[in-house]
């Protein structure tokens, strides 16, 4: 049976892969041939140049762990080639979907406080701090946020020195409170947090999610924190927000995991394949955010439960839909 390459073509017909295979099979050259026909020798790279390039590009190398190829194939997840990886994805989809359902029906901890707080500005500020610092792993996931939090009305920025951070935190200690100050400036331009997150009254929830996500691109607030903040605000009922896409792009871990799962790098195709998987599994597209992030974690690390108790199990109904869609 013909197979597809990473460029979404038949492997035998792909000009890029065919050229790479021919070059790999041929003799190695020490130079690079130019279009004029002569060979240009590569300049030796000094250690100083290498250090400079690494510094300028802020290169990070991640070692992706995968189970051995056992013949598993699914058109929904063409990048997965092992049953164990597909099973783990189904489990993470079920957990993430269950978390969203719990936030909507019976939030706990500081999430419950966000949902019940009558002052919309204080509730939104607390939700922002949770998303920015990140829930911790362990018995008290909100200990860091609880220790650092300040009220919105006071105008005081939290003291973030030595604050414990969650696995999906967006906070970089070297930035201090710069991101929090940038958030307050963003809100000030809108007039209030409620005005900033509500946007235009005519927007549908999916449109509001996408537009606010785009507008909330302040320095120091990573994609994961932005996305989860809007997910949480929508599930808790503070604003009419509902994810209509994963908002993939860049080098964050969720986007990298999506490229591995869906076997392609093009952002538009990634979004399309993510939606196809969500539709087939009958899950909200917003559940794929945490699911892909957890799926990409090394097996030795525990699942990031993001505010739920550590012993929380994946949702059984969501797992059934995901497993059926993946052919497990």
PDB file of C-alpha atoms in Angstrom:
ATOM      1  CA  UNK A   1       0.000   0.000   0.000  1.00  0.00           C
ATOM      2  CA  UNK A   2       1.454   3.405  -0.951  1.00  0.00           C
ATOM      3  CA  UNK A   3       2.496   5.563   1.972  1.00  0.00           C
ATOM      4  CA  UNK A   4       2.376   9.319   2.469  1.00  0.00           C
ATOM      5  CA  UNK A   5       5.451  11.365   3.261  1.00  0.00           C
ATOM      6  CA  UNK A   6       5.682  14.304   5.659  1.00  0.00           C
ATOM      7  CA  UNK A   7       4.724  16.660   2.798  1.00  0.00           C
ATOM      8  CA  UNK A   8       1.317  14.934   2.477  1.00  0.00           C
ATOM      9  CA  UNK A   9       2.186  13.372  -0.891  1.00  0.00           C
ATOM     10  CA  UNK A  10       2.730   9.789  -2.006  1.00  0.00           C
ATOM     11  CA  UNK A  11       6.279   9.043  -0.915  1.00  0.00           C
ATOM     12  CA  UNK A  12       7.226   7.695  -4.340  1.00  0.00           C
ATOM     13  CA  UNK A  13       6.018  10.870  -6.084  1.00  0.00           C
ATOM     14  CA  UNK A  14       7.363  13.522  -3.739  1.00  0.00           C
ATOM     15  CA  UNK A  15      10.230  15.461  -5.420  1.00  0.00           C
ATOM     16  CA  UNK A  16      11.614  16.640  -2.083  1.00  0.00           C
ATOM     17  CA  UNK A  17      11.765  13.208  -0.445  1.00  0.00           C
ATOM     18  CA  UNK A  18      13.066  11.603  -3.664  1.00  0.00           C
ATOM     19  CA  UNK A  19      15.929  14.102  -3.807  1.00  0.00           C
ATOM     20  CA  UNK A  20      16.735  13.554  -0.121  1.00  0.00           C
ATOM     21  CA  UNK A  21      16.801   9.788  -0.629  1.00  0.00           C
ATOM     22  CA  UNK A  22      19.079  10.156  -3.655  1.00  0.00           C
ATOM     23  CA  UNK A  23      21.458  12.402  -1.748  1.00  0.00           C
ATOM     24  CA  UNK A  24      21.517  10.002   1.202  1.00  0.00           C
ATOM     25  CA  UNK A  25      22.368   7.087  -1.089  1.00  0.00           C
ATOM     26  CA  UNK A  26      25.094   8.933  -3.013  1.00  0.00           C
ATOM     27  CA  UNK A  27      28.683   9.712  -1.968  1.00  0.00           C
ATOM     28  CA  UNK A  28      29.158  12.410   0.626  1.00  0.00           C
ATOM     29  CA  UNK A  29      30.659  15.713  -0.519  1.00  0.00           C
ATOM     30  CA  UNK A  30      32.659  18.125   1.565  1.00  0.00           C
ATOM     31  CA  UNK A  31      31.342  21.163  -0.282  1.00  0.00           C
ATOM     32  CA  UNK A  32      28.073  22.624  -1.462  1.00  0.00           C
ATOM     33  CA  UNK A  33      27.500  22.835  -5.198  1.00  0.00           C
ATOM     34  CA  UNK A  34      26.346  26.236  -6.392  1.00  0.00           C
ATOM     35  CA  UNK A  35      24.059  26.894  -9.342  1.00  0.00           C
ATOM     36  CA  UNK A  36      27.085  27.830 -11.454  1.00  0.00           C
ATOM     37  CA  UNK A  37      28.464  24.298 -11.374  1.00  0.00           C
ATOM     38  CA  UNK A  38      31.549  24.828  -9.184  1.00  0.00           C
ATOM     39  CA  UNK A  39      31.898  23.587  -5.656  1.00  0.00           C
ATOM     40  CA  UNK A  40      32.037  26.162  -2.889  1.00  0.00           C
ATOM     41  CA  UNK A  41      33.851  25.016   0.213  1.00  0.00           C
ATOM     42  CA  UNK A  42      32.108  25.506   3.524  1.00  0.00           C
ATOM     43  CA  UNK A  43      33.722  27.924   5.907  1.00  0.00           C
ATOM     44  CA  UNK A  44      34.804  26.341   9.145  1.00  0.00           C
ATOM     45  CA  UNK A  45      32.558  27.371  12.005  1.00  0.00           C
ATOM     46  CA  UNK A  46      34.423  28.656  14.999  1.00  0.00           C
ATOM     47  CA  UNK A  47      33.267  27.949  18.519  1.00  0.00           C
ATOM     48  CA  UNK A  48      32.582  31.665  19.015  1.00  0.00           C
ATOM     49  CA  UNK A  49      30.342  31.754  15.932  1.00  0.00           C
ATOM     50  CA  UNK A  50      28.482  28.662  17.079  1.00  0.00           C
ATOM     51  CA  UNK A  51      27.914  30.164  20.517  1.00  0.00           C
ATOM     52  CA  UNK A  52      26.667  33.380  18.949  1.00  0.00           C
ATOM     53  CA  UNK A  53      24.195  31.576  16.716  1.00  0.00           C
ATOM     54  CA  UNK A  54      22.896  29.493  19.598  1.00  0.00           C
ATOM     55  CA  UNK A  55      22.456  32.597  21.722  1.00  0.00           C
ATOM     56  CA  UNK A  56      20.722  34.600  19.001  1.00  0.00           C
ATOM     57  CA  UNK A  57      18.312  31.810  18.089  1.00  0.00           C
ATOM     58  CA  UNK A  58      17.662  30.675  21.685  1.00  0.00           C
ATOM     59  CA  UNK A  59      17.756  27.132  20.336  1.00  0.00           C
ATOM     60  CA  UNK A  60      16.061  24.494  22.444  1.00  0.00           C
ATOM     61  CA  UNK A  61      16.348  20.816  21.623  1.00  0.00           C
ATOM     62  CA  UNK A  62      13.584  18.494  22.807  1.00  0.00           C
ATOM     63  CA  UNK A  63      13.975  14.740  22.680  1.00  0.00           C
ATOM     64  CA  UNK A  64      10.658  13.272  21.545  1.00  0.00           C
ATOM     65  CA  UNK A  65       9.844   9.899  23.049  1.00  0.00           C
ATOM     66  CA  UNK A  66       7.765   7.517  20.976  1.00  0.00           C
ATOM     67  CA  UNK A  67       6.702   3.925  21.315  1.00  0.00           C
ATOM     68  CA  UNK A  68       8.001   1.449  18.765  1.00  0.00           C
ATOM     69  CA  UNK A  69       6.153   1.262  15.453  1.00  0.00           C
ATOM     70  CA  UNK A  70       3.790  -1.698  15.689  1.00  0.00           C
ATOM     71  CA  UNK A  71       1.872  -1.070  12.489  1.00  0.00           C
ATOM     72  CA  UNK A  72      -0.824   1.169  13.980  1.00  0.00           C
ATOM     73  CA  UNK A  73      -2.256   3.627  11.461  1.00  0.00           C
ATOM     74  CA  UNK A  74      -5.165   6.069  11.557  1.00  0.00           C
ATOM     75  CA  UNK A  75      -6.054   8.744   9.009  1.00  0.00           C
ATOM     76  CA  UNK A  76      -7.029  11.039  11.889  1.00  0.00           C
ATOM     77  CA  UNK A  77      -3.541  10.942  13.438  1.00  0.00           C
ATOM     78  CA  UNK A  78      -1.110  10.099  10.621  1.00  0.00           C
ATOM     79  CA  UNK A  79       1.898  10.966  12.753  1.00  0.00           C
ATOM     80  CA  UNK A  80       1.169   8.224  15.306  1.00  0.00           C
ATOM     81  CA  UNK A  81       2.544   4.792  14.409  1.00  0.00           C
ATOM     82  CA  UNK A  82       2.224   2.890  17.672  1.00  0.00           C
ATOM     83  CA  UNK A  83      -0.865   1.651  19.475  1.00  0.00           C
ATOM     84  CA  UNK A  84       0.599   2.726  22.820  1.00  0.00           C
ATOM     85  CA  UNK A  85       0.906   6.346  21.625  1.00  0.00           C
ATOM     86  CA  UNK A  86      -2.655   6.308  20.299  1.00  0.00           C
ATOM     87  CA  UNK A  87      -3.914   4.846  23.584  1.00  0.00           C
ATOM     88  CA  UNK A  88      -2.111   7.553  25.545  1.00  0.00           C
ATOM     89  CA  UNK A  89      -3.640  10.236  23.321  1.00  0.00           C
ATOM     90  CA  UNK A  90      -7.127   8.806  23.916  1.00  0.00           C
ATOM     91  CA  UNK A  91      -6.505   8.901  27.664  1.00  0.00           C
ATOM     92  CA  UNK A  92      -5.308  12.510  27.570  1.00  0.00           C
ATOM     93  CA  UNK A  93      -8.224  13.595  25.385  1.00  0.00           C
ATOM     94  CA  UNK A  94     -10.604  12.018  27.888  1.00  0.00           C
ATOM     95  CA  UNK A  95      -8.906  13.695  30.846  1.00  0.00           C
ATOM     96  CA  UNK A  96      -8.839  17.138  29.223  1.00  0.00           C
ATOM     97  CA  UNK A  97     -12.490  16.872  28.180  1.00  0.00           C
ATOM     98  CA  UNK A  98     -13.407  15.796  31.707  1.00  0.00           C
ATOM     99  CA  UNK A  99     -11.573  18.806  33.149  1.00  0.00           C
ATOM    100  CA  UNK A 100     -13.563  21.201  30.972  1.00  0.00           C
ATOM    101  CA  UNK A 101     -16.800  19.511  32.004  1.00  0.00           C
ATOM    102  CA  UNK A 102     -15.830  19.754  35.689  1.00  0.00           C
ATOM    103  CA  UNK A 103     -15.031  23.450  35.360  1.00  0.00           C
ATOM    104  CA  UNK A 104     -18.485  24.036  33.915  1.00  0.00           C
ATOM    105  CA  UNK A 105     -20.433  21.863  36.378  1.00  0.00           C
ATOM    106  CA  UNK A 106     -18.529  21.712  39.682  1.00  0.00           C
ATOM    107  CA  UNK A 107     -15.304  23.765  39.820  1.00  0.00           C
ATOM    108  CA  UNK A 108     -13.099  23.319  42.871  1.00  0.00           C
ATOM    109  CA  UNK A 109     -10.471  25.341  44.716  1.00  0.00           C
ATOM    110  CA  UNK A 110      -9.755  28.812  43.393  1.00  0.00           C
ATOM    111  CA  UNK A 111     -11.712  28.001  40.234  1.00  0.00           C
ATOM    112  CA  UNK A 112     -14.838  27.794  42.420  1.00  0.00           C
ATOM    113  CA  UNK A 113     -13.939  31.186  43.877  1.00  0.00           C
ATOM    114  CA  UNK A 114     -13.616  32.649  40.392  1.00  0.00           C
ATOM    115  CA  UNK A 115     -17.060  31.289  39.467  1.00  0.00           C
ATOM    116  CA  UNK A 116     -18.770  32.585  42.614  1.00  0.00           C
ATOM    117  CA  UNK A 117     -17.053  35.986  42.937  1.00  0.00           C
ATOM    118  CA  UNK A 118     -19.723  38.667  42.375  1.00  0.00           C
ATOM    119  CA  UNK A 119     -17.180  41.292  41.295  1.00  0.00           C
ATOM    120  CA  UNK A 120     -16.366  40.503  37.652  1.00  0.00           C
ATOM    121  CA  UNK A 121     -13.079  42.418  37.766  1.00  0.00           C
ATOM    122  CA  UNK A 122     -11.791  40.519  40.805  1.00  0.00           C
ATOM    123  CA  UNK A 123     -12.915  37.184  39.353  1.00  0.00           C
ATOM    124  CA  UNK A 124     -11.189  37.853  36.019  1.00  0.00           C
ATOM    125  CA  UNK A 125      -7.973  38.977  37.734  1.00  0.00           C
ATOM    126  CA  UNK A 126      -7.869  35.804  39.828  1.00  0.00           C
ATOM    127  CA  UNK A 127      -8.453  33.653  36.736  1.00  0.00           C
ATOM    128  CA  UNK A 128      -5.602  35.480  35.010  1.00  0.00           C
ATOM    129  CA  UNK A 129      -3.212  34.831  37.906  1.00  0.00           C
ATOM    130  CA  UNK A 130      -4.127  31.125  37.908  1.00  0.00           C
ATOM    131  CA  UNK A 131      -3.455  30.828  34.175  1.00  0.00           C
ATOM    132  CA  UNK A 132      -0.261  32.895  34.318  1.00  0.00           C
ATOM    133  CA  UNK A 133       1.400  31.202  37.313  1.00  0.00           C
ATOM    134  CA  UNK A 134      -0.184  27.811  36.644  1.00  0.00           C
ATOM    135  CA  UNK A 135      -1.765  25.298  39.040  1.00  0.00           C
ATOM    136  CA  UNK A 136       0.822  23.185  40.854  1.00  0.00           C
ATOM    137  CA  UNK A 137       1.110  19.425  40.927  1.00  0.00           C
ATOM    138  CA  UNK A 138       0.283  17.921  44.304  1.00  0.00           C
ATOM    139  CA  UNK A 139      -2.289  18.218  47.044  1.00  0.00           C
ATOM    140  CA  UNK A 140      -2.664  22.016  46.902  1.00  0.00           C
ATOM    141  CA  UNK A 141      -2.541  23.099  43.248  1.00  0.00           C
ATOM    142  CA  UNK A 142      -3.350  26.736  44.069  1.00  0.00           C
ATOM    143  CA  UNK A 143      -0.796  27.307  46.831  1.00  0.00           C
ATOM    144  CA  UNK A 144       1.401  29.549  44.688  1.00  0.00           C
ATOM    145  CA  UNK A 145      -1.466  31.693  43.431  1.00  0.00           C
ATOM    146  CA  UNK A 146      -2.969  31.937  46.908  1.00  0.00           C
ATOM    147  CA  UNK A 147       0.329  33.156  48.373  1.00  0.00           C
ATOM    148  CA  UNK A 148       0.975  35.757  45.681  1.00  0.00           C
ATOM    149  CA  UNK A 149      -2.498  37.071  44.840  1.00  0.00           C
ATOM    150  CA  UNK A 150      -3.528  40.664  45.314  1.00  0.00           C
ATOM    151  CA  UNK A 151      -6.888  42.292  44.707  1.00  0.00           C
ATOM    152  CA  UNK A 152      -7.567  44.018  41.424  1.00  0.00           C
ATOM    153  CA  UNK A 153      -9.003  47.067  43.178  1.00  0.00           C
ATOM    154  CA  UNK A 154      -5.782  47.682  45.117  1.00  0.00           C
ATOM    155  CA  UNK A 155      -3.774  48.157  41.929  1.00  0.00           C
ATOM    156  CA  UNK A 156      -0.906  46.327  43.641  1.00  0.00           C
ATOM    157  CA  UNK A 157       1.112  43.838  41.606  1.00  0.00           C
ATOM    158  CA  UNK A 158       1.783  40.486  43.301  1.00  0.00           C
ATOM    159  CA  UNK A 159       5.207  39.742  44.738  1.00  0.00           C
ATOM    160  CA  UNK A 160       6.380  36.858  42.539  1.00  0.00           C
ATOM    161  CA  UNK A 161       9.750  36.274  44.197  1.00  0.00           C
ATOM    162  CA  UNK A 162      10.084  32.601  45.156  1.00  0.00           C
ATOM    163  CA  UNK A 163       6.483  31.856  44.178  1.00  0.00           C
ATOM    164  CA  UNK A 164       6.046  28.167  43.211  1.00  0.00           C
ATOM    165  CA  UNK A 165       5.098  27.723  39.556  1.00  0.00           C
ATOM    166  CA  UNK A 166       2.981  25.117  37.806  1.00  0.00           C
ATOM    167  CA  UNK A 167       4.177  22.913  34.929  1.00  0.00           C
ATOM    168  CA  UNK A 168       2.396  25.098  32.340  1.00  0.00           C
ATOM    169  CA  UNK A 169       3.387  28.416  33.866  1.00  0.00           C
ATOM    170  CA  UNK A 170       3.986  31.424  31.672  1.00  0.00           C
ATOM    171  CA  UNK A 171       6.008  33.298  34.287  1.00  0.00           C
ATOM    172  CA  UNK A 172       9.713  33.836  33.754  1.00  0.00           C
ATOM    173  CA  UNK A 173      11.357  34.940  37.027  1.00  0.00           C
ATOM    174  CA  UNK A 174      13.819  37.168  35.183  1.00  0.00           C
ATOM    175  CA  UNK A 175      10.910  39.317  33.943  1.00  0.00           C
ATOM    176  CA  UNK A 176       9.652  40.028  37.444  1.00  0.00           C
ATOM    177  CA  UNK A 177       6.235  41.694  37.297  1.00  0.00           C
ATOM    178  CA  UNK A 178       6.659  43.058  33.746  1.00  0.00           C
ATOM    179  CA  UNK A 179       3.995  40.778  32.270  1.00  0.00           C
ATOM    180  CA  UNK A 180       1.505  41.670  35.004  1.00  0.00           C
ATOM    181  CA  UNK A 181       2.132  45.367  34.373  1.00  0.00           C
ATOM    182  CA  UNK A 182       1.642  44.784  30.640  1.00  0.00           C
ATOM    183  CA  UNK A 183      -1.670  43.046  31.352  1.00  0.00           C
ATOM    184  CA  UNK A 184      -2.896  45.964  33.434  1.00  0.00           C
ATOM    185  CA  UNK A 185      -1.889  48.360  30.646  1.00  0.00           C
ATOM    186  CA  UNK A 186      -3.805  46.205  28.142  1.00  0.00           C
ATOM    187  CA  UNK A 187      -6.890  46.337  30.353  1.00  0.00           C
ATOM    188  CA  UNK A 188      -6.547  50.091  30.837  1.00  0.00           C
ATOM    189  CA  UNK A 189      -6.688  50.628  27.079  1.00  0.00           C
ATOM    190  CA  UNK A 190      -9.964  48.680  26.948  1.00  0.00           C
ATOM    191  CA  UNK A 191     -11.435  50.456  29.960  1.00  0.00           C
ATOM    192  CA  UNK A 192     -11.930  47.363  32.145  1.00  0.00           C
ATOM    193  CA  UNK A 193     -11.268  43.646  32.149  1.00  0.00           C
ATOM    194  CA  UNK A 194     -14.919  43.000  31.404  1.00  0.00           C
ATOM    195  CA  UNK A 195     -14.794  45.255  28.346  1.00  0.00           C
ATOM    196  CA  UNK A 196     -11.546  43.654  27.185  1.00  0.00           C
ATOM    197  CA  UNK A 197     -12.859  40.087  27.374  1.00  0.00           C
ATOM    198  CA  UNK A 198     -16.396  40.816  26.239  1.00  0.00           C
ATOM    199  CA  UNK A 199     -15.411  42.663  23.074  1.00  0.00           C
ATOM    200  CA  UNK A 200     -18.205  43.326  20.608  1.00  0.00           C
ATOM    201  CA  UNK A 201     -21.659  42.253  21.763  1.00  0.00           C
ATOM    202  CA  UNK A 202     -22.469  40.865  18.300  1.00  0.00           C
ATOM    203  CA  UNK A 203     -19.596  38.368  18.365  1.00  0.00           C
ATOM    204  CA  UNK A 204     -20.400  34.668  18.584  1.00  0.00           C
ATOM    205  CA  UNK A 205     -18.529  32.805  21.388  1.00  0.00           C
ATOM    206  CA  UNK A 206     -16.031  31.278  18.920  1.00  0.00           C
ATOM    207  CA  UNK A 207     -15.392  34.643  17.305  1.00  0.00           C
ATOM    208  CA  UNK A 208     -14.943  36.287  20.708  1.00  0.00           C
ATOM    209  CA  UNK A 209     -12.450  33.592  21.757  1.00  0.00           C
ATOM    210  CA  UNK A 210     -10.358  34.094  18.606  1.00  0.00           C
ATOM    211  CA  UNK A 211     -10.389  37.885  18.729  1.00  0.00           C
ATOM    212  CA  UNK A 212      -9.591  38.167  22.429  1.00  0.00           C
ATOM    213  CA  UNK A 213      -6.852  35.543  22.060  1.00  0.00           C
ATOM    214  CA  UNK A 214      -5.336  37.653  19.298  1.00  0.00           C
ATOM    215  CA  UNK A 215      -5.615  40.892  21.277  1.00  0.00           C
ATOM    216  CA  UNK A 216      -4.158  39.331  24.423  1.00  0.00           C
ATOM    217  CA  UNK A 217      -0.766  38.791  22.792  1.00  0.00           C
ATOM    218  CA  UNK A 218       1.184  40.701  25.429  1.00  0.00           C
ATOM    219  CA  UNK A 219       4.874  40.071  25.991  1.00  0.00           C
ATOM    220  CA  UNK A 220       5.535  37.328  28.517  1.00  0.00           C
ATOM    221  CA  UNK A 221       2.098  35.704  28.242  1.00  0.00           C
ATOM    222  CA  UNK A 222       2.692  32.409  26.451  1.00  0.00           C
ATOM    223  CA  UNK A 223       0.228  30.695  24.135  1.00  0.00           C
ATOM    224  CA  UNK A 224      -0.638  27.988  26.685  1.00  0.00           C
ATOM    225  CA  UNK A 225      -1.599  30.520  29.364  1.00  0.00           C
ATOM    226  CA  UNK A 226      -3.622  32.659  26.961  1.00  0.00           C
ATOM    227  CA  UNK A 227      -5.532  29.688  25.612  1.00  0.00           C
ATOM    228  CA  UNK A 228      -6.249  28.103  28.976  1.00  0.00           C
ATOM    229  CA  UNK A 229      -7.338  31.434  30.441  1.00  0.00           C
ATOM    230  CA  UNK A 230      -9.986  31.865  27.759  1.00  0.00           C
ATOM    231  CA  UNK A 231     -11.003  28.216  28.036  1.00  0.00           C
ATOM    232  CA  UNK A 232     -11.463  28.583  31.795  1.00  0.00           C
ATOM    233  CA  UNK A 233     -13.305  31.912  31.621  1.00  0.00           C
ATOM    234  CA  UNK A 234     -15.739  30.390  29.147  1.00  0.00           C
ATOM    235  CA  UNK A 235     -16.292  27.163  31.093  1.00  0.00           C
ATOM    236  CA  UNK A 236     -16.817  29.037  34.363  1.00  0.00           C
ATOM    237  CA  UNK A 237     -19.425  31.223  32.688  1.00  0.00           C
ATOM    238  CA  UNK A 238     -17.759  34.605  33.207  1.00  0.00           C
ATOM    239  CA  UNK A 239     -17.827  35.407  29.500  1.00  0.00           C
ATOM    240  CA  UNK A 240     -19.324  33.858  26.386  1.00  0.00           C
ATOM    241  CA  UNK A 241     -16.103  32.304  25.130  1.00  0.00           C
ATOM    242  CA  UNK A 242     -15.810  29.020  23.278  1.00  0.00           C
ATOM    243  CA  UNK A 243     -12.762  27.737  21.400  1.00  0.00           C
ATOM    244  CA  UNK A 244     -13.300  27.238  17.681  1.00  0.00           C
ATOM    245  CA  UNK A 245      -9.672  26.387  16.898  1.00  0.00           C
ATOM    246  CA  UNK A 246      -6.454  25.491  18.710  1.00  0.00           C
ATOM    247  CA  UNK A 247      -4.666  28.724  17.776  1.00  0.00           C
ATOM    248  CA  UNK A 248      -1.528  26.771  16.902  1.00  0.00           C
ATOM    249  CA  UNK A 249       1.697  28.361  15.745  1.00  0.00           C
ATOM    250  CA  UNK A 250       5.224  28.911  16.955  1.00  0.00           C
ATOM    251  CA  UNK A 251       7.411  26.559  18.977  1.00  0.00           C
ATOM    252  CA  UNK A 252       5.299  25.995  22.082  1.00  0.00           C
ATOM    253  CA  UNK A 253       4.935  22.427  23.281  1.00  0.00           C
ATOM    254  CA  UNK A 254       1.285  22.085  22.266  1.00  0.00           C
ATOM    255  CA  UNK A 255       2.034  23.113  18.682  1.00  0.00           C
ATOM    256  CA  UNK A 256       5.054  20.803  18.520  1.00  0.00           C
ATOM    257  CA  UNK A 257       2.937  17.920  19.833  1.00  0.00           C
ATOM    258  CA  UNK A 258       0.260  18.668  17.232  1.00  0.00           C
ATOM    259  CA  UNK A 259       2.867  18.445  14.480  1.00  0.00           C
ATOM    260  CA  UNK A 260       3.942  15.048  15.778  1.00  0.00           C
ATOM    261  CA  UNK A 261       0.398  13.717  16.087  1.00  0.00           C
ATOM    262  CA  UNK A 262      -0.942  15.028  12.787  1.00  0.00           C
ATOM    263  CA  UNK A 263       2.255  14.461  10.826  1.00  0.00           C
ATOM    264  CA  UNK A 264       2.481  17.877   9.190  1.00  0.00           C
ATOM    265  CA  UNK A 265       3.805  21.339   9.951  1.00  0.00           C
ATOM    266  CA  UNK A 266       1.450  23.622   8.045  1.00  0.00           C
ATOM    267  CA  UNK A 267      -0.657  25.571  10.539  1.00  0.00           C
ATOM    268  CA  UNK A 268      -3.856  25.567   8.490  1.00  0.00           C
ATOM    269  CA  UNK A 269      -3.676  21.813   7.958  1.00  0.00           C
ATOM    270  CA  UNK A 270      -2.879  21.295  11.644  1.00  0.00           C
ATOM    271  CA  UNK A 271      -6.013  23.199  12.624  1.00  0.00           C
ATOM    272  CA  UNK A 272      -8.095  21.266  10.093  1.00  0.00           C
ATOM    273  CA  UNK A 273      -6.847  17.880  11.281  1.00  0.00           C
ATOM    274  CA  UNK A 274      -7.324  18.858  14.918  1.00  0.00           C
ATOM    275  CA  UNK A 275     -10.936  19.759  14.197  1.00  0.00           C
ATOM    276  CA  UNK A 276     -11.470  16.487  12.334  1.00  0.00           C
ATOM    277  CA  UNK A 277     -10.191  14.538  15.338  1.00  0.00           C
ATOM    278  CA  UNK A 278     -12.374  16.535  17.737  1.00  0.00           C
ATOM    279  CA  UNK A 279     -15.433  15.970  15.541  1.00  0.00           C
ATOM    280  CA  UNK A 280     -14.770  12.240  15.184  1.00  0.00           C
ATOM    281  CA  UNK A 281     -14.297  11.830  18.945  1.00  0.00           C
ATOM    282  CA  UNK A 282     -17.258  14.136  19.671  1.00  0.00           C
ATOM    283  CA  UNK A 283     -15.128  16.321  21.939  1.00  0.00           C
ATOM    284  CA  UNK A 284     -14.771  20.110  22.156  1.00  0.00           C
ATOM    285  CA  UNK A 285     -11.777  21.392  20.218  1.00  0.00           C
ATOM    286  CA  UNK A 286     -10.613  23.153  23.391  1.00  0.00           C
ATOM    287  CA  UNK A 287      -9.926  19.790  25.005  1.00  0.00           C
ATOM    288  CA  UNK A 288      -7.110  19.095  22.535  1.00  0.00           C
ATOM    289  CA  UNK A 289      -4.991  21.896  24.023  1.00  0.00           C
ATOM    290  CA  UNK A 290      -4.212  20.227  27.354  1.00  0.00           C
ATOM    291  CA  UNK A 291      -4.458  16.749  25.818  1.00  0.00           C
ATOM    292  CA  UNK A 292      -1.679  17.379  23.302  1.00  0.00           C
ATOM    293  CA  UNK A 293       0.492  19.085  25.921  1.00  0.00           C
ATOM    294  CA  UNK A 294       0.173  16.180  28.351  1.00  0.00           C
ATOM    295  CA  UNK A 295       0.644  13.643  25.559  1.00  0.00           C
ATOM    296  CA  UNK A 296       4.005  15.200  24.710  1.00  0.00           C
ATOM    297  CA  UNK A 297       5.323  14.990  28.285  1.00  0.00           C
ATOM    298  CA  UNK A 298       7.978  12.372  29.042  1.00  0.00           C
ATOM    299  CA  UNK A 299       6.455   9.187  30.442  1.00  0.00           C
ATOM    300  CA  UNK A 300       8.392   9.658  33.696  1.00  0.00           C
ATOM    301  CA  UNK A 301       6.514  12.886  34.476  1.00  0.00           C
ATOM    302  CA  UNK A 302       2.999  12.865  35.914  1.00  0.00           C
ATOM    303  CA  UNK A 303       0.009  14.230  34.045  1.00  0.00           C
ATOM    304  CA  UNK A 304      -0.570  17.947  34.627  1.00  0.00           C
ATOM    305  CA  UNK A 305      -4.065  17.955  36.130  1.00  0.00           C
ATOM    306  CA  UNK A 306      -4.359  21.762  35.990  1.00  0.00           C
ATOM    307  CA  UNK A 307      -6.254  22.334  39.219  1.00  0.00           C
ATOM    308  CA  UNK A 308      -7.996  18.972  39.528  1.00  0.00           C
ATOM    309  CA  UNK A 309      -7.009  16.436  42.210  1.00  0.00           C
ATOM    310  CA  UNK A 310      -4.009  14.320  41.253  1.00  0.00           C
ATOM    311  CA  UNK A 311      -6.048  11.108  41.360  1.00  0.00           C
ATOM    312  CA  UNK A 312      -8.684  12.356  38.900  1.00  0.00           C
ATOM    313  CA  UNK A 313      -9.378   9.734  36.242  1.00  0.00           C
ATOM    314  CA  UNK A 314     -10.106  10.421  32.550  1.00  0.00           C
ATOM    315  CA  UNK A 315     -13.793  10.822  31.733  1.00  0.00           C
ATOM    316  CA  UNK A 316     -15.162   7.406  30.733  1.00  0.00           C
ATOM    317  CA  UNK A 317     -17.597   8.723  28.132  1.00  0.00           C
ATOM    318  CA  UNK A 318     -15.000  10.949  26.524  1.00  0.00           C
ATOM    319  CA  UNK A 319     -12.534   8.062  26.445  1.00  0.00           C
ATOM    320  CA  UNK A 320     -15.047   5.832  24.679  1.00  0.00           C
ATOM    321  CA  UNK A 321     -15.515   8.426  21.942  1.00  0.00           C
ATOM    322  CA  UNK A 322     -11.781   9.060  21.548  1.00  0.00           C
ATOM    323  CA  UNK A 323     -10.888   5.363  21.514  1.00  0.00           C
ATOM    324  CA  UNK A 324     -13.566   4.621  18.931  1.00  0.00           C
ATOM    325  CA  UNK A 325     -12.384   7.473  16.693  1.00  0.00           C
ATOM    326  CA  UNK A 326      -8.780   6.250  16.915  1.00  0.00           C
ATOM    327  CA  UNK A 327      -9.734   2.640  16.221  1.00  0.00           C
ATOM    328  CA  UNK A 328      -8.580   1.300  19.580  1.00  0.00           C
TER     329      UNK A 328
END
